[in-house]
Amino acid sequence: MSSLTDISWEEFSALPLKAKRPYLEGKNGMPYHTLFAQQFDRELLERLCNLANRIRFINKSKEGALYLKNLLTHKRAMLYFSQPSSRTFLSHLNACQLLGLTTSSVRDAATSSEAKGESKTDTVRTFSSYVDMIIMRCPEKGLAEQMAWELSNSDRPIPILNAGSGKDQHPTQALLDIYTLIRSFETKGGLDGRTVVFCGDLLRGRTVRSLSYLLTNFNDVKQIFVAPKELQVPEDVIEILKEKGVSYEISDDLKAATKVADAVYMTRIQDEWDESKGESAKIDTSRFKFGAEELALLKPDGCILHPLPRRDEIATCCDHDPRAMYWRQMRNGMWIRAALIASVFGLEDEIMNCGY
């Protein structure tokens, strides 16, 4: 089995994402380091979703919850979030707590020795001295990958879990998104053959990039990208769809797309990535909002997703419609992240076969 100790950082960083996957796997075929969506094929996705469902079921009883909490009481996790977050942070924190992990956190680099000029590499190496897993969220592209390589080649090789890295990847958000879609259609014929619409800031939305890739693992799922031309999906995403023979459409008509959609995935404008202040505000986004008119056009068994936080791209009148899945989607994040963490520590078989 390939390992990050077998390859230099320069060689590893130059590989295409698909070729990096073997270097990141654990003994059970699941990722040891979770860095990008391309690490997951359909088999792994279904295994993780089944494990998440099993954890949900076990946790319903007091005895089951105590069983889960005793699984990793001997392990510690560090949540290193140098980029603002509430949902992603709390979701990972509660996923750890479900399994009994002791947690520590840094949520602002200004409160760490980085403020004194310490490199991020030294910061992460320091954290690794105290814990058994680092869950990190950062604005720098590729930093999670680099830290995974650094730790694998250190005397303290512990797993890195990418909770959002730059504008390129957010693999655990994509996992909870695909988990929500699978659960939404599990009694309605499944996810195969569906049409998924992405709307909003598709250029800078790392959740869109990651979920779009995961959807390519399913059969005949058409993807429609609805956005202003300035924020339309980037070409590298389209190239992947072409390579995999996935049907897709580029559009600026949300109403027309909603009529044929099984799922609509809305996103906010990612203006934190603006190169100049107020740059995004100059773009007309008035036709890329989901409200009462769009809700009336959506199929009766369709669903609306959003990675949150939202602004005004989904009207609050949609919140109590049974097709609005974004609140359930958020809670799903805790379960699928607990499943991922459990699998990293080799607990998949134990949990699936326990007596609860």
XYZ file of C-alpha atoms in Angstrom:
356
model
C 0.000 0.000 0.000
C 1.326 3.472 -0.909
C 2.052 5.954 1.858
C 2.946 9.631 2.133
C 6.295 8.477 3.506
C 7.056 7.007 0.072
C 6.890 10.292 -1.837
C 8.322 13.798 -1.527
C 6.004 16.763 -0.983
C 7.006 18.192 -4.378
C 6.107 14.928 -6.113
C 2.863 14.460 -4.177
C 1.640 18.036 -4.655
C 2.211 17.757 -8.419
C -0.023 14.672 -8.785
C -3.619 14.987 -10.040
C -6.137 14.512 -7.236
C -7.187 11.039 -8.362
C -3.570 9.842 -8.242
C -3.163 11.146 -4.685
C -5.902 8.929 -3.287
C -3.823 5.729 -2.730
C -1.365 7.677 -0.558
C -4.161 8.760 1.794
C -5.974 5.482 2.459
C -6.182 3.668 5.778
C -6.068 -0.073 6.329
C -9.833 -0.424 5.880
C -9.920 1.289 2.480
C -11.449 4.399 4.018
C -9.381 7.606 3.984
C -6.810 8.020 6.749
C -6.347 11.679 5.817
C -9.565 13.206 4.416
C -8.529 16.017 2.089
C -10.742 16.139 -1.019
C -13.924 14.717 -2.532
C -12.001 12.662 -5.113
C -11.075 10.210 -2.344
C -14.618 8.826 -2.266
C -16.191 6.440 -4.753
C -19.720 5.078 -4.540
C -18.746 2.085 -2.422
C -17.088 4.281 0.214
C -19.974 6.751 0.170
C -22.512 3.989 0.760
C -20.378 2.491 3.540
C -20.149 5.876 5.263
C -23.869 6.569 4.890
C -24.722 3.138 6.319
C -22.355 3.766 9.230
C -23.923 7.186 9.844
C -27.389 5.591 9.867
C -26.164 2.961 12.319
C -24.713 5.611 14.654
C -28.000 7.554 14.522
C -29.945 4.434 15.475
C -27.602 3.428 18.303
C -27.634 6.944 19.739
C -31.432 6.913 20.163
C -31.214 4.983 23.433
C -29.310 6.010 26.566
C -27.461 2.706 26.587
C -26.511 3.099 22.926
C -25.364 6.686 23.422
C -23.147 5.604 26.324
C -21.724 2.800 24.186
C -20.774 5.316 21.481
C -19.281 7.727 24.021
C -16.974 4.997 25.318
C -15.503 4.144 21.915
C -12.836 6.856 21.742
C -12.410 8.111 25.303
C -8.699 7.328 24.951
C -8.308 9.638 21.942
C -8.077 13.417 21.549
C -8.917 15.702 18.618
C -7.796 19.244 17.833
C -10.147 21.597 15.977
C -7.891 24.144 14.305
C -10.198 26.661 12.602
C -8.247 29.666 11.315
C -11.223 30.621 9.106
C -14.561 31.767 10.587
C -17.119 28.996 11.076
C -20.038 28.095 13.316
C -21.891 25.156 11.723
C -18.812 23.291 10.508
C -17.026 23.793 13.823
C -19.990 22.727 15.973
C -20.809 19.816 13.694
C -17.294 18.370 13.988
C -17.164 19.144 17.703
C -20.409 17.287 18.381
C -19.366 14.422 16.107
C -16.261 14.032 18.274
C -18.307 14.205 21.458
C -20.715 11.523 20.205
C -17.751 9.145 20.085
C -16.180 10.241 23.364
C -13.195 12.112 21.949
C -11.683 14.784 24.182
C -11.427 17.990 22.152
C -9.379 21.181 22.182
C -9.584 24.074 19.758
C -8.011 27.187 18.283
C -10.508 29.318 16.365
C -8.426 32.390 15.677
C -4.825 32.320 14.497
C -4.334 35.631 16.307
C -4.637 33.750 19.606
C -1.905 31.271 18.646
C 1.844 31.678 18.194
C 1.198 32.428 14.534
C 0.680 35.984 15.782
C 4.345 35.883 16.827
C 5.481 34.779 13.399
C 5.333 31.004 13.813
C 4.790 29.109 10.560
C 1.617 27.101 10.064
C 3.738 23.987 9.727
C 5.259 24.545 13.166
C 1.822 25.355 14.577
C 0.309 22.103 13.294
C 3.363 20.097 14.406
C 2.861 21.579 17.870
C -0.795 20.598 17.940
C 0.092 17.064 16.869
C 2.123 16.654 20.059
C -1.066 16.715 22.110
C -3.777 15.017 20.043
C -4.604 11.997 17.863
C -6.408 13.846 15.029
C -6.400 17.395 13.675
C -9.555 18.798 12.080
C -8.592 21.962 10.252
C -10.313 24.753 8.350
C -8.210 27.388 6.635
C -8.386 30.003 3.869
C -5.186 28.726 2.225
C -5.568 26.400 -0.748
C -3.730 23.107 -0.326
C -2.653 23.689 3.284
C -4.493 20.616 4.606
C -2.702 18.461 2.011
C 0.679 19.877 2.955
C 0.052 19.334 6.669
C -1.026 15.740 6.000
C 2.279 15.123 4.242
C 4.258 16.895 6.978
C 2.676 14.889 9.795
C 2.945 11.595 7.926
C 6.680 12.234 7.660
C 7.067 13.251 11.306
C 7.532 11.229 14.486
C 3.849 11.901 15.277
C 1.891 10.744 12.178
C -1.746 11.520 12.955
C -4.684 11.997 10.545
C -5.735 15.359 9.119
C -9.396 16.011 8.364
C -10.002 18.904 5.973
C -12.964 21.001 7.155
C -12.568 23.509 4.323
C -9.413 24.569 2.481
C -9.277 27.732 0.394
C -11.749 27.973 -2.476
C -11.055 24.470 -3.757
C -12.285 21.744 -1.392
C -14.749 21.089 1.450
C -15.005 17.280 1.473
C -16.970 16.780 4.697
C -19.605 19.302 3.559
C -19.916 17.325 0.341
C -20.339 14.148 2.391
C -23.216 15.603 4.381
C -24.751 16.965 1.165
C -24.648 13.574 -0.559
C -25.902 11.911 2.642
C -28.857 14.312 2.679
C -29.643 13.600 -0.971
C -29.429 9.843 -0.446
C -31.755 10.027 2.572
C -34.152 12.358 0.737
C -34.621 9.879 -2.116
C -34.100 6.545 -0.333
C -37.844 5.756 -0.369
C -38.422 7.432 -3.755
C -36.321 5.313 -6.060
C -32.852 6.485 -5.046
C -30.448 9.128 -6.301
C -29.656 7.557 -9.681
C -31.280 9.295 -12.645
C -31.950 12.555 -10.799
C -31.389 16.149 -11.871
C -29.520 18.390 -9.438
C -29.492 22.158 -9.910
C -26.708 24.313 -8.434
C -27.480 28.028 -8.125
C -25.582 31.059 -6.849
C -21.866 31.703 -6.591
C -20.624 28.602 -8.380
C -17.235 30.075 -9.252
C -15.985 30.374 -5.665
C -18.229 27.899 -3.864
C -16.007 25.033 -2.703
C -19.076 23.082 -1.583
C -20.363 23.072 -5.173
C -17.031 21.837 -6.507
C -16.884 18.962 -4.001
C -20.528 17.886 -4.292
C -20.476 18.050 -8.090
C -17.671 15.512 -8.068
C -19.372 13.171 -5.587
C -22.499 13.146 -7.748
C -20.464 11.691 -10.625
C -20.349 8.432 -8.635
C -24.070 7.913 -9.286
C -25.731 6.824 -12.518
C -27.303 9.307 -14.929
C -27.368 12.275 -12.529
C -27.672 15.448 -14.613
C -26.173 18.640 -13.203
C -27.490 22.104 -14.094
C -25.449 25.176 -13.134
C -27.463 28.378 -12.770
C -25.547 31.595 -12.101
C -24.671 35.035 -13.420
C -21.939 34.706 -16.041
C -19.444 36.324 -13.651
C -20.045 33.578 -11.063
C -20.644 30.568 -13.296
C -19.075 27.194 -12.523
C -15.345 27.067 -13.377
C -14.026 25.142 -16.345
C -12.109 22.574 -14.282
C -15.409 21.303 -12.843
C -16.874 21.037 -16.342
C -13.794 19.165 -17.551
C -14.361 16.501 -14.885
C -17.998 16.107 -15.964
C -16.946 15.768 -19.596
C -14.281 13.223 -18.679
C -16.822 11.124 -16.810
C -19.533 11.489 -19.446
C -21.900 13.308 -17.102
C -24.808 15.253 -18.572
C -24.724 18.932 -17.610
C -26.195 22.288 -18.584
C -25.080 25.910 -18.098
C -27.998 28.270 -17.473
C -29.047 31.647 -16.118
C -32.734 30.728 -15.723
C -33.513 29.433 -12.225
C -37.244 29.042 -12.846
C -36.731 26.861 -15.918
C -34.166 24.750 -14.085
C -36.407 24.360 -11.032
C -39.182 22.873 -13.182
C -37.005 19.879 -14.088
C -35.048 19.667 -10.825
C -35.223 16.873 -8.288
C -32.930 18.837 -5.982
C -31.955 22.516 -5.934
C -28.681 23.394 -4.191
C -28.595 27.113 -3.401
C -25.473 29.010 -2.370
C -24.757 32.525 -1.129
C -22.441 35.035 -2.780
C -18.911 34.295 -1.540
C -17.831 37.932 -1.288
C -15.179 37.152 1.317
C -13.074 36.139 -1.713
C -13.505 39.508 -3.471
C -10.218 40.892 -4.761
C -11.512 44.428 -4.177
C -14.137 45.634 -1.691
C -17.662 45.662 -3.079
C -16.716 43.701 -6.204
C -19.542 41.142 -5.839
C -22.153 43.803 -5.095
C -21.831 45.044 -8.673
C -23.182 41.742 -10.020
C -26.950 41.509 -10.570
C -28.056 38.426 -8.588
C -31.761 39.289 -8.380
C -32.763 36.390 -10.680
C -30.827 33.822 -8.673
C -32.940 33.649 -5.539
C -35.366 30.895 -4.514
C -38.761 32.104 -3.282
C -42.477 31.351 -3.413
C -42.600 31.292 -7.228
C -39.759 28.785 -7.475
C -41.230 26.701 -4.665
C -44.455 26.368 -6.659
C -42.457 25.067 -9.638
C -40.480 22.431 -7.705
C -41.608 18.806 -7.974
C -43.722 17.513 -5.054
C -40.954 15.075 -4.078
C -38.104 17.495 -4.791
C -35.810 19.014 -2.181
C -33.977 22.264 -1.486
C -30.479 22.244 -0.033
C -28.115 24.983 1.131
C -24.719 24.635 2.842
C -25.519 27.716 4.965
C -25.131 30.433 6.081
C -27.708 32.037 3.833
C -28.525 35.658 3.182
C -31.550 36.257 0.965
C -30.988 33.566 -1.688
C -33.706 31.385 -0.107
C -36.802 33.219 1.121
C -37.915 32.380 4.657
C -41.340 31.414 3.270
C -39.669 28.182 2.122
C -38.464 27.194 5.593
C -41.496 25.183 6.682
C -42.095 23.431 3.382
C -41.351 19.678 3.724
C -39.061 19.929 0.704
C -36.742 22.342 2.528
C -33.899 20.073 3.652
C -31.271 22.603 4.722
C -31.983 22.358 8.459
C -31.988 18.555 8.266
C -28.893 18.797 6.052
C -27.080 20.677 8.807
C -27.915 18.013 11.421
C -26.905 15.284 8.973
C -23.422 16.769 9.084
C -22.910 15.642 12.667
C -23.820 12.034 11.859
C -21.768 11.649 8.679
C -18.759 13.332 10.291
C -19.066 10.999 13.271
C -19.097 8.094 10.809
C -15.988 9.424 9.066
C -14.103 9.921 12.340
C -15.108 6.459 13.536
C -13.860 4.910 10.295
C -10.512 6.727 10.561
C -9.990 5.048 13.942
C -10.986 1.646 12.566
C -14.374 1.343 14.286
C -16.610 0.700 11.271
C -16.981 -3.073 11.770
C -17.376 -2.786 15.538
C -20.188 -0.241 15.268
C -21.975 -2.031 12.426
C -21.925 -5.345 14.303
C -22.555 -4.213 17.880
C -25.625 -5.429 19.757
C -27.439 -2.093 19.975
